[in-house]
Coordinates of C-alpha atoms and ligand atoms in Angstrom, one line a residue:
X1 CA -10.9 -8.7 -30.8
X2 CA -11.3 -5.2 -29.5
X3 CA -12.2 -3.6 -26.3
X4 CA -14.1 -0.4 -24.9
X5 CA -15.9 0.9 -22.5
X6 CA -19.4 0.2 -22.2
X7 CA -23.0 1.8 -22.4
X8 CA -26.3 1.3 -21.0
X9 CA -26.7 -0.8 -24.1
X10 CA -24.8 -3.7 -23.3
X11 CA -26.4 -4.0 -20.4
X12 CA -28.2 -7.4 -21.7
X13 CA -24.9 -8.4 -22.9
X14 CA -23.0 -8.2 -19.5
X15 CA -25.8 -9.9 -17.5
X16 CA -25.9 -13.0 -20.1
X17 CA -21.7 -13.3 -19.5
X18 CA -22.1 -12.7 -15.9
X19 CA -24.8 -15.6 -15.7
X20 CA -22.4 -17.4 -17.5
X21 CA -19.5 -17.0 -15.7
X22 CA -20.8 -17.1 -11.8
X23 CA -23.3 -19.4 -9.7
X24 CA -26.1 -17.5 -8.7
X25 CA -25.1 -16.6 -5.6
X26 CA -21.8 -14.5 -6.6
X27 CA -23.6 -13.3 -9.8
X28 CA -24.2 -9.7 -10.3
X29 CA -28.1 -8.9 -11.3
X30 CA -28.9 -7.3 -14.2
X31 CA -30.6 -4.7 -11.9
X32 CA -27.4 -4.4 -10.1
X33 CA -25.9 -3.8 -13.5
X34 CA -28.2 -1.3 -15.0
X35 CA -27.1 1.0 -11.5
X36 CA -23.2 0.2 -12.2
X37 CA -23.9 1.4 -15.5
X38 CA -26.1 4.4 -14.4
X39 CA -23.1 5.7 -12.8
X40 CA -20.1 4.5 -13.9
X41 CA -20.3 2.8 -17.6
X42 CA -16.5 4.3 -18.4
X43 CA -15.4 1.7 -15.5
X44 CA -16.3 -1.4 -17.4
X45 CA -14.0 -2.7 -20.0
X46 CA -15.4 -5.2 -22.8
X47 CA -13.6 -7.1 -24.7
X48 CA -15.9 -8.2 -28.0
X49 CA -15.2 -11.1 -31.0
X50 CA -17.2 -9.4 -33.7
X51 CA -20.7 -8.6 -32.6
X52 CA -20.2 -10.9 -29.6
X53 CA -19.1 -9.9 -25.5
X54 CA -16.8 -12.3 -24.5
X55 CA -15.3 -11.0 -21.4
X56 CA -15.3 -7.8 -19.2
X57 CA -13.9 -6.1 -16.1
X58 CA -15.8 -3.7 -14.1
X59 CA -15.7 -1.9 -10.9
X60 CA -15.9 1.7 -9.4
X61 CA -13.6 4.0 -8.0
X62 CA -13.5 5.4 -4.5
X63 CA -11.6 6.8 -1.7
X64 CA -11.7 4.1 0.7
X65 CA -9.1 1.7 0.8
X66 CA -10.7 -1.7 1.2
X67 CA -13.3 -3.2 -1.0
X68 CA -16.9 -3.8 1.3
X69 CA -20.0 -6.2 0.0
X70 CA -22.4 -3.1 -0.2
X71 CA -20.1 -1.5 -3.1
X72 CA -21.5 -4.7 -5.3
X73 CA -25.2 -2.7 -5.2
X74 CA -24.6 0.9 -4.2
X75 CA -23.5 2.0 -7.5
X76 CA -24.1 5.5 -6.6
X77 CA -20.9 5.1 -4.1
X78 CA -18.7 5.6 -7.1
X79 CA -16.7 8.7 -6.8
X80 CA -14.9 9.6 -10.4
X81 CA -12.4 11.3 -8.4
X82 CA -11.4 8.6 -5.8
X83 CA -7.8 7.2 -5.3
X84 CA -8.3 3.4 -6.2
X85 CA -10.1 1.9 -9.2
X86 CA -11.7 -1.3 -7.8
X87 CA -12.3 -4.6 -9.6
X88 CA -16.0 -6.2 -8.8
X89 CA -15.8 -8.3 -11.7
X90 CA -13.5 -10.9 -14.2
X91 CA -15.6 -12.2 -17.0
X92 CA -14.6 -14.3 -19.4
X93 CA -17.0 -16.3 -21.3
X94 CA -15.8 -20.4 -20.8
X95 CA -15.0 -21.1 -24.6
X96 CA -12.5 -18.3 -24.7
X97 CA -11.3 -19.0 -22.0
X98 CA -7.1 -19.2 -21.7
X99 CA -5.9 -16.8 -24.4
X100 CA -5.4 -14.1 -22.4
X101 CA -8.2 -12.2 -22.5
X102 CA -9.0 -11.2 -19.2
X103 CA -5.3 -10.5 -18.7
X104 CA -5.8 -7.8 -21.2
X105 CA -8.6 -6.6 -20.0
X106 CA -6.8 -6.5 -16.4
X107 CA -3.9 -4.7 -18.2
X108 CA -5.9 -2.2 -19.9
X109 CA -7.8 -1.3 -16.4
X110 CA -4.3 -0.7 -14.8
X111 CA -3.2 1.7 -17.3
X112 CA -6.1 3.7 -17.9
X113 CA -6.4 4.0 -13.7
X114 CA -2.7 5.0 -13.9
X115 CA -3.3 7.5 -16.6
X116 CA -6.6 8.4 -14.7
X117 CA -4.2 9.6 -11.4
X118 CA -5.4 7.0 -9.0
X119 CA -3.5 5.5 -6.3
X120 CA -4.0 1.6 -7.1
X121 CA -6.6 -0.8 -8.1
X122 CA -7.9 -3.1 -5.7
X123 CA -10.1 -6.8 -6.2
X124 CA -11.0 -9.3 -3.9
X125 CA -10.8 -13.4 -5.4
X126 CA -10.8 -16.8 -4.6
X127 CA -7.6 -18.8 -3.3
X128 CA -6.9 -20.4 -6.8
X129 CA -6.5 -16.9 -8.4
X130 CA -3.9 -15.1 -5.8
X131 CA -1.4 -16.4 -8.6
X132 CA -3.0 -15.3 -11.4
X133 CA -3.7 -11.3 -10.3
X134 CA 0.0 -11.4 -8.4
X135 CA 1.1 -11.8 -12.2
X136 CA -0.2 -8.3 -13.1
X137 CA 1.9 -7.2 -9.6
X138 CA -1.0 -7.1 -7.1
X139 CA 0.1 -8.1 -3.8
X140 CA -2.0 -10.2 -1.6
X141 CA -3.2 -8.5 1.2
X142 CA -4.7 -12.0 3.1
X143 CA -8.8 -12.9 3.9
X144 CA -11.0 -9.9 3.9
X145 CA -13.2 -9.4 7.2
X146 CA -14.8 -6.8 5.0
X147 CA -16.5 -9.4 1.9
X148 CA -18.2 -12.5 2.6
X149 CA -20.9 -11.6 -0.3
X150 CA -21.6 -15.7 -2.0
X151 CA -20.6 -17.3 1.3
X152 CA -16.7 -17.5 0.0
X153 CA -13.2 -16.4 1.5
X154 CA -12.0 -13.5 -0.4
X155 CA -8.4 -12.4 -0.5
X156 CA -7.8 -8.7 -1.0
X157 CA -5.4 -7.9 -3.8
X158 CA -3.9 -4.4 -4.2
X159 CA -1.6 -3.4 -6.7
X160 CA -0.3 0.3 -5.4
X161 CA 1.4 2.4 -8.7
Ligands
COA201 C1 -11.0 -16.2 -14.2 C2 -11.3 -15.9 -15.6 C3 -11.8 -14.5 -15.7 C4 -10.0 -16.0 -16.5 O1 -10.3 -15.6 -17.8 P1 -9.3 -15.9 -19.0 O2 -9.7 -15.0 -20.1 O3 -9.3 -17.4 -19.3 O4 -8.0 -15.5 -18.4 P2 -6.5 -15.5 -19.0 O5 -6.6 -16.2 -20.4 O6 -5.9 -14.2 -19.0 O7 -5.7 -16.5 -18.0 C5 -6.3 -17.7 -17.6 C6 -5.2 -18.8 -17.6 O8 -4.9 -19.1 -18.9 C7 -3.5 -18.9 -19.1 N1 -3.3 -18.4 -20.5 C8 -3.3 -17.2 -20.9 N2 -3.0 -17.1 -22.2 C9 -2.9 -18.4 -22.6 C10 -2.6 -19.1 -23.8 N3 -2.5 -18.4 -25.0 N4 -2.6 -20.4 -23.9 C11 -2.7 -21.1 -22.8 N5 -3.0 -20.6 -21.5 C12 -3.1 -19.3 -21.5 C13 -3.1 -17.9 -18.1 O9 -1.7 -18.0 -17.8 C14 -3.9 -18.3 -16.9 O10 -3.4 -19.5 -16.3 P3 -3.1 -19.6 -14.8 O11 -4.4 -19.6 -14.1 O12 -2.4 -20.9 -14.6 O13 -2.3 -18.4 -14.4 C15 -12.3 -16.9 -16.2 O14 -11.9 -18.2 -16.0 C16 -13.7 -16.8 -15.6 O15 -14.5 -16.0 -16.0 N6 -14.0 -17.5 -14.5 C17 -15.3 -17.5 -13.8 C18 -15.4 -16.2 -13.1 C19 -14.4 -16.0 -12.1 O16 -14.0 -16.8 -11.2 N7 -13.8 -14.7 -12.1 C20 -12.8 -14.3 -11.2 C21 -13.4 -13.6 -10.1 S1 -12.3 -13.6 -8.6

């Protein structure tokens, strides 16, 4: 196993684990991920088994404090030197699942974001994950008014270094 950053060439790659990973109506495109990757490719971290993407973490970084739906498409919004790293995306393919894998990806974002200067990193998830990301320290911050995207309540997570 290994991880890195990406390049426009895994874009097919990311799109087949997102499809995998998310009904279609939380799924990222991959013409929403060709944009992320436009602009901010060093802000995805892929974790490979040989040849093969098996799970990834992705999101831009900005100066506003709260993560918004329209962040998901506008790529462009990505400011390299913004105070908080954001998380749009935990991937993990489902027969890798439970080994750890996206914690290490999680981990790896939090360091490089520390080592970048940033204030924090920031994600939004589902009830049954509060105790998953409050693991890696983030602190729940309750139900976002501010992302409805998929027609589910998001929590907003913030872990502030
Ligand atoms: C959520 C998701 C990214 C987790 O990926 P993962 O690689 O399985 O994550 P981890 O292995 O780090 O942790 C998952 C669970 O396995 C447990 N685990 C980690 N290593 C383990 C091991 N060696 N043996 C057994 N369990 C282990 C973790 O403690 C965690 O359990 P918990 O939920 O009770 O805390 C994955 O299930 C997924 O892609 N789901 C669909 C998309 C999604 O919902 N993404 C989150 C967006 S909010």
């Amino acid at each position: 196993m290994y991880i890195r950053t990406a390049t426009i060439e895994d874009l097919d790659a990311i799109a087949q684990v997102e499809a995998e990973c998310f009904p279609s109506a939380e799924a990222a495109t991959a013409a929403e991920f060709k944009g992320r990757l436009e602009h901010y490719a060093d802000h995805f971290w892929l974790m490979f088994d040989g040849d093969l993407l098996i799970a990834f973490v992705d999101g831009f970084v900005t100066d506003q404090r709260d993560l918004t739906d329209d962040m998901y498409e506008k790529a462009e919004m990505h400011d390299e030197n913004g105070d908080w790293q954001m998380i749009f995306g935990v991937n993990t393919i489902p027969e890798y699942r439970r080994s750890g894998y996206a914690g290490e990806l999680i981990k790896r974002a939090i360091e490089d974001a520390k080592n970048q200067g940033r204030k924090g990193v920031v994600l939004t998830c589902k009830d049954r994950l509060v105790h998953y990301y409050a693991k890696f320290g983030f602190e729940n911050e309750g139900v976002s008014d501010k992302s409805t995207h998929g027609g589910v309540t998001w929590n907003q997570m913030r872990l502030t270094f």
